[in-house]
């Protein structure tokens, strides 16, 4: 059952988790970014039960991450093609890869993200498009957007760590 709290439904993070937060979904998208499009390719790569894979692909298609396209008539076979919405999710996966390499690979990285042209490993960071400076917990704060409800505005003012008047932990 999905959370029904207004603070989760109104929050873009809550809505994103509802779309791609289930771990199989992220791994399916990872494989799609690596070129997988067919049910059998996802199944073989992930070792996922067919019923779970079917549900996850259906959910990702319904939520606009994939377009289902027939590639064989008899028997009918479909491929799952990434949409622009899904391609916009790639930086999230790249950042997860970098975080996993930094914190969860004690013996060293098994996979690196690299530049397609010269194979130079990337070091993904999230930056502000205006000044290209990294966005960190130290310099970021959550503020109400123009469509924030009264409840959301109240919730945001109660958050200690994200309140502009409070220094972040560790400073």
Short mmCIF file of C-alpha atoms in Angstrom, two decimals:
data_model
loop_
_atom_site.label_atom_id
_atom_site.label_comp_id
_atom_site.label_asym_id
_atom_site.label_seq_id
_atom_site.Cartn_x
_atom_site.Cartn_y
_atom_site.Cartn_z
CA UNK A 1 0.00 0.00 0.00
CA UNK A 2 1.30 3.44 -0.93
CA UNK A 3 1.67 6.14 1.75
CA UNK A 4 -1.27 8.54 1.90
CA UNK A 5 0.27 11.31 3.99
CA UNK A 6 -0.19 14.72 2.35
CA UNK A 7 3.44 15.56 3.13
CA UNK A 8 4.52 12.50 1.11
CA UNK A 9 2.02 12.99 -1.73
CA UNK A 10 2.97 16.66 -2.14
CA UNK A 11 6.71 16.04 -1.84
CA UNK A 12 8.58 15.43 -5.11
CA UNK A 13 10.83 12.91 -3.34
CA UNK A 14 7.76 11.00 -2.14
CA UNK A 15 6.28 10.97 -5.64
CA UNK A 16 9.62 9.88 -7.14
CA UNK A 17 9.92 7.02 -4.66
CA UNK A 18 6.39 5.95 -5.55
CA UNK A 19 7.48 5.76 -9.21
CA UNK A 20 10.96 4.22 -8.99
CA UNK A 21 11.69 3.56 -5.31
CA UNK A 22 11.12 -0.18 -5.34
CA UNK A 23 14.59 -1.69 -5.77
CA UNK A 24 13.70 -3.92 -8.73
CA UNK A 25 12.52 -0.82 -10.60
CA UNK A 26 15.87 0.91 -10.19
CA UNK A 27 17.73 -2.22 -11.32
CA UNK A 28 15.44 -2.59 -14.34
CA UNK A 29 16.15 1.03 -15.26
CA UNK A 30 19.88 0.45 -14.73
CA UNK A 31 19.75 -2.44 -17.19
CA UNK A 32 17.70 -0.38 -19.65
CA UNK A 33 20.35 2.35 -19.51
CA UNK A 34 22.87 -0.38 -20.40
CA UNK A 35 20.82 -1.38 -23.45
CA UNK A 36 18.33 -4.01 -22.27
CA UNK A 37 14.87 -3.66 -23.85
CA UNK A 38 13.35 -7.14 -23.87
CA UNK A 39 11.67 -9.09 -21.08
CA UNK A 40 14.12 -11.98 -21.46
CA UNK A 41 17.12 -9.63 -21.25
CA UNK A 42 15.87 -8.13 -17.98
CA UNK A 43 14.98 -11.57 -16.64
CA UNK A 44 18.36 -13.09 -17.45
CA UNK A 45 20.36 -10.12 -16.16
CA UNK A 46 18.45 -9.71 -12.91
CA UNK A 47 17.40 -13.27 -12.07
CA UNK A 48 14.01 -11.84 -11.16
CA UNK A 49 10.82 -13.93 -11.00
CA UNK A 50 8.72 -13.43 -14.17
CA UNK A 51 5.63 -12.29 -12.25
CA UNK A 52 7.59 -9.62 -10.39
CA UNK A 53 9.31 -8.47 -13.59
CA UNK A 54 5.94 -8.25 -15.35
CA UNK A 55 4.50 -6.11 -12.56
CA UNK A 56 7.54 -3.82 -12.40
CA UNK A 57 7.62 -3.34 -16.19
CA UNK A 58 3.88 -2.63 -16.21
CA UNK A 59 4.28 -0.08 -13.40
CA UNK A 60 7.24 1.62 -15.10
CA UNK A 61 5.27 1.75 -18.35
CA UNK A 62 2.13 3.13 -16.65
CA UNK A 63 4.20 5.78 -14.91
CA UNK A 64 5.77 6.92 -18.18
CA UNK A 65 9.29 5.55 -17.78
CA UNK A 66 8.94 3.07 -20.68
CA UNK A 67 6.97 2.88 -23.88
CA UNK A 68 5.98 -0.68 -24.74
CA UNK A 69 6.56 -1.40 -28.42
CA UNK A 70 5.78 -4.61 -30.32
CA UNK A 71 8.78 -6.04 -32.13
CA UNK A 72 7.42 -9.48 -33.11
CA UNK A 73 3.93 -10.39 -34.34
CA UNK A 74 3.65 -14.16 -33.77
CA UNK A 75 3.90 -14.74 -30.97
CA UNK A 76 3.43 -11.13 -29.89
CA UNK A 77 6.60 -9.84 -28.24
CA UNK A 78 7.26 -6.39 -26.84
CA UNK A 79 10.28 -4.33 -25.97
CA UNK A 80 10.47 -1.61 -23.37
CA UNK A 81 11.92 1.64 -24.70
CA UNK A 82 13.15 4.37 -22.37
CA UNK A 83 11.22 7.64 -22.47
CA UNK A 84 12.68 11.11 -21.93
CA UNK A 85 11.29 10.91 -18.39
CA UNK A 86 13.35 7.77 -17.78
CA UNK A 87 16.46 9.21 -19.41
CA UNK A 88 16.17 12.14 -17.00
CA UNK A 89 16.54 9.56 -14.20
CA UNK A 90 20.00 8.48 -15.42
CA UNK A 91 21.91 11.01 -13.25
CA UNK A 92 20.24 9.46 -10.18
CA UNK A 93 21.59 6.02 -11.13
CA UNK A 94 25.02 7.52 -11.91
CA UNK A 95 25.06 9.14 -8.48
CA UNK A 96 24.00 5.86 -6.82
CA UNK A 97 26.85 4.10 -8.63
CA UNK A 98 29.37 6.68 -7.37
CA UNK A 99 28.00 6.53 -3.82
CA UNK A 100 28.10 2.71 -3.87
CA UNK A 101 31.70 2.74 -5.09
CA UNK A 102 32.71 5.22 -2.40
CA UNK A 103 30.94 3.61 0.56
CA UNK A 104 30.13 -0.01 -0.33
CA UNK A 105 33.15 -1.30 -2.25
CA UNK A 106 35.81 -1.93 0.43
CA UNK A 107 37.95 -4.00 -1.97
CA UNK A 108 37.68 -1.47 -4.79
CA UNK A 109 35.29 -0.59 -7.58
CA UNK A 110 34.04 -3.37 -9.86
CA UNK A 111 32.21 -0.94 -12.18
CA UNK A 112 33.07 2.63 -13.12
CA UNK A 113 31.10 5.18 -15.08
CA UNK A 114 33.37 6.60 -17.78
CA UNK A 115 33.40 9.07 -20.62
CA UNK A 116 32.20 7.34 -23.80
CA UNK A 117 34.94 8.93 -25.96
CA UNK A 118 38.12 8.59 -23.92
CA UNK A 119 37.13 6.09 -21.19
CA UNK A 120 38.15 8.55 -18.45
CA UNK A 121 36.25 7.60 -15.28
CA UNK A 122 33.61 10.11 -14.24
CA UNK A 123 33.22 11.33 -10.68
CA UNK A 124 29.51 12.24 -10.60
CA UNK A 125 28.47 15.12 -8.38
CA UNK A 126 25.22 17.06 -8.28
CA UNK A 127 25.83 20.71 -9.11
CA UNK A 128 23.76 23.85 -9.39
CA UNK A 129 23.28 24.66 -13.06
CA UNK A 130 23.62 28.42 -12.40
CA UNK A 131 27.10 28.42 -10.84
CA UNK A 132 28.24 24.78 -11.31
CA UNK A 133 28.98 24.47 -7.59
CA UNK A 134 28.30 21.12 -5.85
CA UNK A 135 25.02 20.89 -3.97
CA UNK A 136 25.70 19.56 -0.47
CA UNK A 137 23.86 19.25 2.82
CA UNK A 138 25.92 22.18 4.04
CA UNK A 139 24.81 24.65 1.37
CA UNK A 140 21.28 23.38 0.61
CA UNK A 141 17.95 24.16 2.19
CA UNK A 142 14.41 23.14 1.30
CA UNK A 143 11.99 26.00 0.77
CA UNK A 144 8.34 26.09 -0.19
CA UNK A 145 7.61 26.24 -3.89
CA UNK A 146 4.90 28.40 -5.41
CA UNK A 147 2.33 25.55 -5.26
CA UNK A 148 3.12 24.42 -1.70
CA UNK A 149 0.04 23.92 0.46
CA UNK A 150 -0.38 25.55 3.84
CA UNK A 151 0.34 22.17 5.47
CA UNK A 152 3.54 21.74 3.48
CA UNK A 153 4.69 25.27 4.32
CA UNK A 154 4.12 24.55 8.02
CA UNK A 155 5.98 21.23 7.75
CA UNK A 156 8.95 22.85 6.01
CA UNK A 157 9.32 25.55 8.66
CA UNK A 158 9.43 22.83 11.32
CA UNK A 159 12.37 20.95 9.76
CA UNK A 160 15.47 21.77 11.78
CA UNK A 161 18.11 20.51 9.35
CA UNK A 162 16.61 22.30 6.37
CA UNK A 163 15.74 25.55 8.11
CA UNK A 164 17.89 28.38 6.67
CA UNK A 165 18.40 29.80 10.17
CA UNK A 166 19.91 26.58 11.55
CA UNK A 167 23.45 25.48 10.72
CA UNK A 168 23.64 21.87 9.49
CA UNK A 169 24.98 19.17 11.76
CA UNK A 170 28.75 18.92 11.60
CA UNK A 171 29.38 22.63 11.08
#
